[in-house]
């Protein structure tokens, strides 16, 4: 493990219940990162999504990918303390349900990182099964 | 280079190639917003292997501005 939750909290401002990365398995700051999130049965959203069929909302899988991307970007010393925001999403696809007990693995590659904007691609897996993929644009300052 | 540029613009902004001329203004004629412009510039960087500083993006309003920039910096 390269980064634990406490180390992640030093890089991005997200906090429970909206910090969606438990650990970072591998990171190359400014370029790539692999993060993981344990999908616990007591996640707050399962109560309502859905009452008899708990499924992680797709937008939260996207958010977990985005947070992994934010860690990659803000782990660069020159970006320390900056904020990252979503600019856009393209080609988002959801391929597999994510349910309690799964371990979600987010793999993110930043492609172009300019002074205030950038883009990249993220994929989320459960084991070797692709659950979600998307291209994203972000701004940071 | 012009044909290649128009192809990328059509793809990124979801407009028809035939509706794009050198005089087309990205925002006023082709419906791009500032974020579309950023994404377009990043695609152009990829396609033409060129780097466009962010400070330059505001000056690239028309298709002809982008073409001129590419010709001068490529």
XYZ file of N, CA and C in Angstrom:
645
model
N 0.843 -1.198 0.000
C 0.000 0.000 0.000
C 0.880 1.250 0.000
N 0.555 2.124 -0.903
C 1.348 3.339 -0.981
C 0.800 4.426 -0.063
N -0.557 4.605 -0.080
C -1.159 5.631 0.780
C -2.318 5.029 1.556
N -2.378 5.306 2.856
C -3.547 4.886 3.628
C -4.522 6.062 3.726
N -5.639 5.822 4.395
C -6.697 6.836 4.407
C -6.217 8.158 5.019
N -5.423 8.061 6.073
C -4.946 9.290 6.712
C -4.038 10.082 5.766
N -3.224 9.355 5.013
C -2.336 10.031 4.048
C -3.142 10.644 2.905
N -4.228 9.935 2.502
C -5.097 10.468 1.450
C -5.730 11.776 1.919
N -6.115 11.825 3.192
C -6.762 13.033 3.735
C -5.806 14.223 3.797
N -4.530 13.935 3.745
C -3.565 15.042 3.691
C -3.478 15.631 2.283
N -3.956 14.860 1.281
C -3.831 15.309 -0.113
C -5.118 15.939 -0.630
N -6.271 15.296 -0.347
C -7.549 15.870 -0.820
C -8.421 16.248 0.389
N -9.331 17.210 0.193
C -10.125 17.716 1.330
C -11.359 16.882 1.651
N -11.667 15.869 0.858
C -12.881 15.076 1.063
C -12.835 14.346 2.413
N -13.995 14.256 3.046
C -14.097 13.581 4.334
C -15.344 12.698 4.371
N -15.364 11.768 5.296
C -16.540 10.921 5.482
C -17.766 11.795 5.704
N -18.948 11.455 5.147
C -19.176 10.214 4.398
C -18.914 10.350 2.897
N -18.146 11.338 2.495
C -17.980 11.523 1.065
C -16.538 11.320 0.600
N -15.704 10.779 1.458
C -14.376 10.376 0.989
C -14.523 8.948 0.461
N -14.352 8.774 -0.832
C -14.672 7.488 -1.467
C -13.430 6.712 -1.914
N -12.298 7.026 -1.302
C -11.081 6.250 -1.570
C -10.510 5.826 -0.216
N -10.427 4.517 0.021
C -9.915 4.023 1.305
C -8.397 3.909 1.302
N -7.847 3.578 0.144
C -6.391 3.401 0.064
C -5.933 3.578 -1.376
N -4.681 3.930 -1.523
C -4.093 4.044 -2.853
C -3.019 2.972 -2.973
N -3.169 2.117 -3.979
C -2.257 0.979 -4.138
C -1.010 1.359 -4.920
N -1.186 2.340 -5.800
C -0.062 2.731 -6.642
C -0.324 4.149 -7.123
N 0.694 4.942 -7.176
C 0.489 6.309 -7.653
C 1.755 6.847 -8.305
N 1.534 7.511 -9.430
C 2.605 8.293 -10.031
C 2.050 9.718 -10.104
N 2.419 10.580 -9.165
C 1.797 11.898 -9.075
C 1.776 12.633 -10.419
N 0.624 13.202 -10.715
C 0.459 13.947 -11.956
C 0.159 13.081 -13.164
N 0.155 11.763 -12.979
C -0.021 10.880 -14.137
C -1.053 9.773 -13.913
N -0.809 8.889 -12.978
C -1.715 7.751 -12.780
C -1.886 7.430 -11.292
N -3.000 6.779 -10.978
C -3.184 6.261 -9.616
C -4.180 5.115 -9.639
N -3.996 4.217 -8.699
C -4.949 3.131 -8.487
C -5.417 3.224 -7.038
N -6.736 3.424 -6.877
C -7.293 3.521 -5.538
C -8.294 2.408 -5.303
N -8.614 2.183 -4.019
C -9.630 1.170 -3.693
C -10.609 1.712 -2.673
N -11.848 1.224 -2.791
C -12.874 1.560 -1.804
C -13.615 0.285 -1.437
N -13.661 0.003 -0.144
C -14.452 -1.135 0.332
C -15.914 -0.705 0.366
N -16.757 -1.472 -0.289
C -18.178 -1.122 -0.318
C -18.857 -1.848 0.836
N -19.023 -1.121 1.946
C -19.565 -1.722 3.162
C -21.085 -1.774 3.128
N -21.665 -2.796 3.766
C -23.137 -2.897 3.796
C -23.784 -1.693 4.467
N -23.062 -0.996 5.343
C -23.690 0.132 6.049
C -23.428 1.488 5.389
N -23.002 1.515 4.121
C -22.857 2.798 3.419
C -24.203 3.516 3.476
N -24.180 4.822 3.726
C -25.428 5.546 4.004
C -26.449 5.466 2.867
N -25.986 5.363 1.643
C -26.917 5.437 0.509
C -27.669 4.125 0.255
N -27.188 3.024 0.823
C -27.883 1.751 0.558
C -29.281 1.716 1.147
N -29.491 2.524 2.208
C -30.804 2.538 2.849
C -31.892 2.929 1.835
N -31.536 3.828 0.924
C -32.539 4.290 -0.026
C -32.289 3.889 -1.466
N -31.128 3.308 -1.747
C -30.766 3.027 -3.146
C -30.305 1.572 -3.271
N -31.172 0.588 -3.259
C -32.610 0.747 -3.100
C -33.024 -0.077 -1.890
N -34.210 0.214 -1.302
C -34.563 -0.440 -0.043
C -34.414 -1.962 -0.055
N -34.769 -2.599 -1.151
C -34.661 -4.058 -1.160
C -33.565 -4.573 -2.076
N -32.805 -3.658 -2.646
C -31.752 -4.079 -3.577
C -30.605 -3.079 -3.518
N -29.712 -3.228 -2.534
C -28.645 -2.234 -2.380
C -27.663 -2.238 -3.558
N -27.550 -1.087 -4.217
C -26.628 -0.913 -5.343
C -25.931 0.427 -5.169
N -24.623 0.459 -5.349
C -23.908 1.736 -5.272
C -24.339 2.612 -6.453
N -24.782 3.856 -6.195
C -25.197 4.717 -7.298
C -24.038 4.955 -8.275
N -24.368 4.890 -9.571
C -23.335 5.075 -10.594
C -22.599 6.391 -10.445
N -23.312 7.455 -10.070
C -22.643 8.750 -9.933
C -21.587 8.715 -8.828
N -21.781 7.857 -7.836
C -20.772 7.766 -6.776
C -19.548 6.965 -7.241
N -19.762 6.040 -8.178
C -18.601 5.343 -8.762
C -17.775 6.370 -9.541
N -18.484 7.222 -10.293
C -17.796 8.298 -11.010
C -17.041 9.196 -10.013
N -17.691 9.503 -8.898
C -17.064 10.340 -7.880
C -15.799 9.675 -7.309
N -15.867 8.362 -7.100
C -14.694 7.641 -6.587
C -13.540 7.714 -7.594
N -13.891 7.610 -8.878
C -12.872 7.759 -9.929
C -12.294 9.179 -9.872
N -13.195 10.173 -9.753
C -12.756 11.571 -9.734
C -11.833 11.838 -8.543
N -12.186 11.286 -7.385
C -11.342 11.506 -6.201
C -9.970 10.868 -6.381
N -9.935 9.712 -7.029
C -8.649 9.070 -7.302
C -7.821 9.954 -8.238
N -8.518 10.554 -9.220
C -7.833 11.490 -10.118
C -7.335 12.712 -9.367
N -8.154 13.214 -8.431
C -7.754 14.383 -7.639
C -6.506 14.070 -6.810
N -6.446 12.846 -6.267
C -5.263 12.448 -5.489
C -4.022 12.474 -6.383
N -4.168 11.926 -7.593
C -3.048 11.911 -8.536
C -2.540 13.326 -8.792
N -3.493 14.223 -9.053
C -3.131 15.587 -9.416
C -2.532 16.347 -8.237
N -3.188 16.246 -7.072
C -2.782 17.072 -5.931
C -1.588 16.483 -5.176
N -1.208 15.260 -5.531
C -0.022 14.667 -4.902
C 1.261 15.314 -5.429
N 1.140 16.014 -6.551
C 2.308 16.756 -7.042
C 2.569 17.918 -6.085
N 3.784 18.056 -5.590
C 4.063 19.123 -4.606
C 3.600 20.505 -5.068
N 3.720 20.792 -6.373
C 3.336 22.144 -6.821
C 1.823 22.366 -6.760
N 1.046 21.286 -6.635
C -0.412 21.430 -6.562
C -0.953 21.308 -5.145
N -0.050 21.228 -4.201
C -0.421 21.065 -2.812
C -1.432 22.131 -2.373
N -2.567 21.689 -1.814
C -3.554 22.632 -1.288
C -4.501 23.204 -2.318
N -4.328 22.860 -3.590
C -5.251 23.374 -4.605
C -6.575 22.610 -4.557
N -7.596 23.168 -5.222
C -8.891 22.504 -5.321
C -9.104 22.033 -6.754
N -9.756 20.880 -6.895
C -10.056 20.342 -8.225
C -11.569 20.236 -8.374
N -12.065 20.608 -9.550
C -13.502 20.557 -9.803
C -13.769 19.819 -11.100
N -14.935 19.176 -11.160
C -15.360 18.550 -12.400
C -15.599 19.614 -13.458
N -15.119 19.365 -14.666
C -15.437 20.248 -15.783
C -16.419 19.576 -16.716
N -16.234 18.307 -16.944
C -17.135 17.600 -17.838
C -16.869 16.116 -17.804
N -17.822 15.396 -18.340
C -17.733 13.932 -18.410
C -18.096 13.506 -19.818
N -17.391 12.558 -20.351
C -17.748 12.035 -21.670
C -17.703 10.517 -21.632
N -18.518 9.934 -22.460
C -18.471 8.494 -22.678
C -18.531 7.689 -21.371
N -19.379 8.130 -20.450
C -19.517 7.383 -19.197
C -20.388 6.148 -19.452
N -19.894 5.023 -18.987
C -20.650 3.780 -19.154
C -20.615 2.991 -17.858
N -21.723 2.342 -17.567
C -21.791 1.500 -16.375
C -22.043 0.075 -16.825
N -21.183 -0.824 -16.401
C -21.209 -2.167 -16.973
C -21.600 -3.258 -15.979
N -21.498 -2.935 -14.700
C -21.708 -3.976 -13.704
C -22.243 -3.331 -12.437
N -23.162 -3.997 -11.752
C -23.659 -3.481 -10.479
C -22.549 -3.562 -9.435
N -22.495 -2.550 -8.572
C -21.565 -2.595 -7.440
C -22.409 -2.699 -6.177
N -22.148 -3.745 -5.408
C -23.033 -4.083 -4.284
C -22.232 -4.262 -2.989
N -22.928 -4.298 -1.851
C -22.225 -4.457 -0.572
C -21.280 -5.662 -0.595
N -20.090 -5.462 -0.044
C -19.096 -6.534 -0.013
C -18.084 -6.444 -1.139
N -18.418 -5.681 -2.181
C -17.454 -5.519 -3.281
C -16.283 -4.635 -2.834
N -15.152 -4.830 -3.485
C -14.044 -3.881 -3.342
C -13.901 -3.210 -4.708
N -14.153 -1.902 -4.714
C -14.103 -1.157 -5.973
C -12.674 -0.642 -6.177
N -12.139 -0.911 -7.370
C -10.762 -0.454 -7.672
C -10.820 0.585 -8.791
N -10.338 1.771 -8.499
C -10.392 2.866 -9.457
C -9.012 3.056 -10.087
N -8.967 2.995 -11.404
C -7.694 3.189 -12.108
C -7.816 4.434 -12.978
N -6.977 5.408 -12.703
C -7.109 6.703 -13.367
C -5.808 7.096 -14.053
N -5.972 7.605 -15.268
C -4.823 8.155 -16.005
C -5.148 9.588 -16.374
N -4.281 10.510 -16.002
C -4.442 11.882 -16.474
C -3.734 11.964 -17.823
N -4.369 12.590 -18.778
C -3.762 12.678 -20.108
C -3.068 14.010 -20.321
N -3.851 15.067 -20.374
C -3.256 16.384 -20.571
C -3.517 17.199 -19.317
N -2.479 17.733 -18.741
C -2.668 18.586 -17.575
C -2.061 19.941 -17.907
N -2.952 20.928 -18.030
C -2.476 22.262 -18.314
C -2.417 23.061 -17.013
N -2.301 24.406 -17.137
C -2.115 25.197 -15.906
C -3.356 25.187 -15.021
N -4.534 25.206 -15.648
C -5.762 25.251 -14.848
C -6.758 24.162 -15.222
N -6.502 23.486 -16.325
C -7.443 22.469 -16.805
C -6.706 21.182 -17.136
N -7.479 20.128 -17.254
C -6.870 18.884 -17.698
C -7.939 17.884 -18.059
N -7.500 16.739 -18.566
C -8.446 15.667 -18.862
C -7.794 14.322 -18.585
N -8.615 13.305 -18.593
C -8.084 11.975 -18.316
C -9.163 10.932 -18.505
N -8.800 9.711 -18.149
C -9.750 8.611 -18.272
C -9.688 7.786 -16.989
N -10.851 7.290 -16.586
C -10.888 6.480 -15.381
C -11.718 5.229 -15.595
N -11.296 4.169 -14.945
C -12.056 2.920 -14.991
C -12.183 2.400 -13.573
N -13.344 1.811 -13.281
C -13.534 1.205 -11.962
C -13.863 -0.270 -12.144
N -13.176 -1.087 -11.394
C -13.338 -2.530 -11.505
C -13.766 -3.137 -10.174
N -14.449 -4.277 -10.266
C -14.590 -5.160 -9.115
C -13.905 -6.455 -9.547
N -12.787 -6.773 -8.899
C -11.972 -7.887 -9.395
C -11.502 -7.554 -10.795
N -11.734 -8.467 -11.737
C -11.300 -8.167 -13.108
C -12.472 -7.698 -13.965
N -13.617 -7.436 -13.314
C -14.791 -7.000 -14.085
C -14.908 -5.480 -14.100
N -15.030 -4.938 -15.293
C -15.183 -3.496 -15.440
C -16.583 -3.085 -14.985
N -16.640 -2.169 -14.023
C -17.940 -1.696 -13.538
C -18.330 -0.376 -14.185
N -17.332 0.449 -14.471
C -17.631 1.792 -14.981
C -16.398 2.360 -15.663
N -16.612 3.103 -16.731
C -15.507 3.843 -17.340
C -16.015 5.191 -17.809
N -15.127 6.172 -17.833
C -15.525 7.514 -18.262
C -14.299 8.346 -18.587
N -14.493 9.295 -19.498
C -13.475 10.308 -19.742
C -13.934 11.562 -19.012
N -13.008 12.285 -18.435
C -13.410 13.465 -17.659
C -12.511 14.655 -17.976
N -13.093 15.815 -17.752
C -12.362 17.081 -17.854
C -12.444 17.720 -16.473
N -11.373 18.339 -16.028
C -11.412 18.980 -14.711
C -10.753 20.348 -14.782
N -11.110 21.178 -13.821
C -10.375 22.425 -13.657
C -9.788 22.413 -12.260
N -8.707 23.102 -12.082
C -8.107 23.163 -10.743
C -7.450 24.513 -10.540
N -7.429 24.928 -9.278
C -6.838 26.235 -8.981
C -6.415 26.300 -7.525
N -3.810 20.688 -43.476
C -3.961 21.030 -42.061
C -5.359 21.594 -41.783
N -5.852 22.392 -42.752
C -7.168 23.006 -42.567
C -8.271 21.939 -42.479
N -8.207 20.965 -43.383
C -9.233 19.917 -43.398
C -9.208 19.123 -42.092
N -7.998 18.828 -41.638
C -7.830 18.057 -40.397
C -8.398 18.846 -39.206
N -8.121 20.146 -39.209
C -8.614 21.012 -38.130
C -10.142 21.046 -38.124
N -10.722 21.214 -39.295
C -12.186 21.292 -39.381
C -12.824 19.973 -38.933
N -12.168 18.881 -39.268
C -12.675 17.572 -38.852
C -12.710 17.468 -37.318
N -11.638 17.912 -36.686
C -11.576 17.852 -35.211
C -12.633 18.760 -34.590
N -12.768 19.969 -35.143
C -13.758 20.906 -34.602
C -15.163 20.318 -34.727
N -15.453 19.721 -35.887
C -16.776 19.128 -36.107
C -17.045 18.048 -35.064
N -16.026 17.234 -34.818
C -16.182 16.127 -33.885
C -16.365 16.625 -32.450
N -15.499 17.545 -32.041
C -15.526 18.021 -30.645
C -16.770 18.843 -30.332
N -17.237 19.623 -31.298
C -18.367 20.515 -31.028
C -19.684 19.951 -31.561
N -19.624 18.730 -32.096
C -20.829 18.083 -32.648
C -21.539 18.991 -33.657
N -20.768 19.520 -34.599
C -21.368 20.299 -35.687
C -20.958 19.652 -37.017
N -21.675 20.003 -38.071
C -21.365 19.454 -39.390
C -20.141 20.155 -39.968
N -19.278 19.371 -40.627
C -18.087 19.978 -41.238
C -18.472 21.085 -42.223
N -19.569 20.876 -42.940
C -19.961 21.857 -43.960
C -20.382 23.194 -43.345
N -20.681 23.190 -42.056
C -21.092 24.438 -41.405
C -19.903 25.222 -40.838
N -18.696 24.676 -41.033
C -17.508 25.323 -40.458
C -16.701 26.001 -41.572
N -16.459 27.284 -41.399
C -15.574 27.994 -42.342
C -14.452 28.621 -41.523
N -13.484 29.190 -42.224
C -12.380 29.845 -41.519
C -12.890 31.019 -40.692
N -13.981 31.602 -41.137
C -14.524 32.772 -40.439
C -15.426 32.402 -39.264
N -15.728 31.110 -39.095
C -16.621 30.699 -38.001
C -16.013 31.058 -36.650
N -16.845 31.678 -35.816
C -16.450 31.981 -34.440
C -16.878 30.791 -33.564
N -15.934 30.250 -32.801
C -16.218 29.025 -32.040
C -17.447 29.195 -31.154
N -17.502 30.309 -30.453
C -18.598 30.480 -29.492
C -19.857 30.992 -30.167
N -19.720 32.018 -31.006
C -20.927 32.644 -31.553
C -21.557 31.848 -32.692
N -20.723 31.255 -33.528
C -21.278 30.540 -34.690
C -21.413 29.037 -34.454
N -20.513 28.476 -33.671
C -20.495 27.015 -33.546
C -21.007 26.532 -32.187
N -21.421 27.482 -31.357
C -22.100 27.107 -30.114
C -21.204 26.547 -29.022
N -19.908 26.810 -29.110
C -19.008 26.285 -28.076
C -19.098 27.161 -26.825
N -18.986 26.547 -25.647
C -18.803 27.364 -24.449
C -17.320 27.282 -24.072
N -16.959 27.934 -22.990
C -15.522 28.026 -22.683
C -14.915 26.645 -22.417
N -15.732 25.763 -21.833
C -15.225 24.421 -21.553
C -15.020 23.624 -22.851
N -15.962 23.806 -23.805
C -15.795 23.160 -25.110
C -14.500 23.639 -25.762
N -14.250 24.935 -25.610
C -13.044 25.505 -26.222
C -11.788 24.865 -25.629
N -11.783 24.687 -24.319
C -10.637 24.051 -23.654
C -10.446 22.619 -24.170
N -11.565 21.886 -24.221
C -11.478 20.499 -24.672
C -11.014 20.437 -26.125
N -11.511 21.364 -26.940
C -11.107 21.415 -28.342
C -9.608 21.673 -28.456
N -9.128 22.624 -27.690
C -7.696 22.944 -27.753
C -6.867 21.727 -27.321
N -7.338 20.997 -26.311
C -6.586 19.815 -25.863
C -6.573 18.733 -26.952
N -7.683 18.593 -27.671
C -7.706 17.628 -28.776
C -6.767 18.059 -29.902
N -6.735 19.359 -30.153
C -5.846 19.882 -31.194
C -4.382 19.661 -30.808
N -4.082 19.857 -29.529
C -2.709 19.601 -29.052
C -2.304 18.158 -29.344
N -3.239 17.244 -29.050
C -2.967 15.821 -29.294
C -2.741 15.542 -30.770
N -3.681 16.053 -31.565
C -3.696 15.728 -32.978
C -2.503 16.314 -33.726
N -2.129 17.542 -33.377
C -1.072 18.236 -34.117
C 0.265 18.235 -33.367
N 0.294 17.561 -32.219
C 1.527 17.485 -31.439
C 2.120 18.878 -31.182
N 1.282 19.732 -30.618
C 1.684 21.107 -30.365
C 1.193 21.456 -28.963
N 1.829 22.426 -28.312
C 1.352 22.850 -26.999
C 0.809 24.270 -27.092
N -0.418 24.443 -26.622
C -1.034 25.774 -26.641
C -1.124 26.261 -25.196
N -0.425 27.341 -24.845
C -0.526 27.839 -23.464
C -1.949 28.310 -23.177
N -2.380 28.126 -21.926
C -3.748 28.521 -21.586
C -4.001 30.001 -21.839
N -2.969 30.800 -21.674
C -3.134 32.243 -21.887
C -3.488 32.557 -23.336
N -3.186 31.613 -24.215
C -3.429 31.820 -25.644
C -4.878 31.491 -26.038
N -5.523 30.658 -25.227
C -6.826 30.118 -25.618
C -7.860 31.220 -25.856
N -7.843 32.256 -25.013
C -8.812 33.346 -25.161
C -8.661 34.077 -26.494
N -7.484 33.981 -27.083
C -7.256 34.696 -28.349
C -7.679 33.871 -29.557
N -7.958 32.602 -29.341
C -8.321 31.732 -30.459
C -9.839 31.683 -30.582
N -10.395 32.715 -31.206
C -11.857 32.829 -31.260
C -12.441 32.226 -32.536
N -11.733 32.439 -33.635
C -12.231 31.940 -34.910
C -11.383 30.762 -35.380
N -11.944 30.000 -36.305
C -11.204 28.867 -36.870
C -9.899 29.369 -37.496
N -9.973 30.536 -38.146
C -8.764 31.082 -38.772
C -7.694 31.419 -37.723
N -8.113 31.819 -36.519
C -7.130 32.114 -35.458
C -6.365 30.844 -35.074
N -7.101 29.737 -35.005
C -6.457 28.470 -34.619
C -5.496 28.018 -35.722
N -5.970 28.130 -36.964
C -5.141 27.705 -38.098
C -3.851 28.527 -38.146
N -3.996 29.836 -37.935
C -2.822 30.728 -37.943
C -1.864 30.319 -36.815
N -2.433 30.049 -35.639
C -1.582 29.656 -34.510
C -0.817 28.377 -34.839
N -1.517 27.419 -35.449
C -0.877 26.140 -35.783
C 0.227 26.352 -36.821
N -0.066 27.173 -37.811
C 0.937 27.409 -38.861
C 2.183 28.085 -38.296
N 1.985 28.954 -37.327
C 3.119 29.687 -36.757
C 3.884 28.890 -35.713
N 3.216 27.936 -35.089
C 3.856 27.251 -33.959
C 4.133 25.776 -34.186
N 3.737 25.293 -35.321
C 3.888 23.853 -35.582
C 5.287 23.595 -36.115
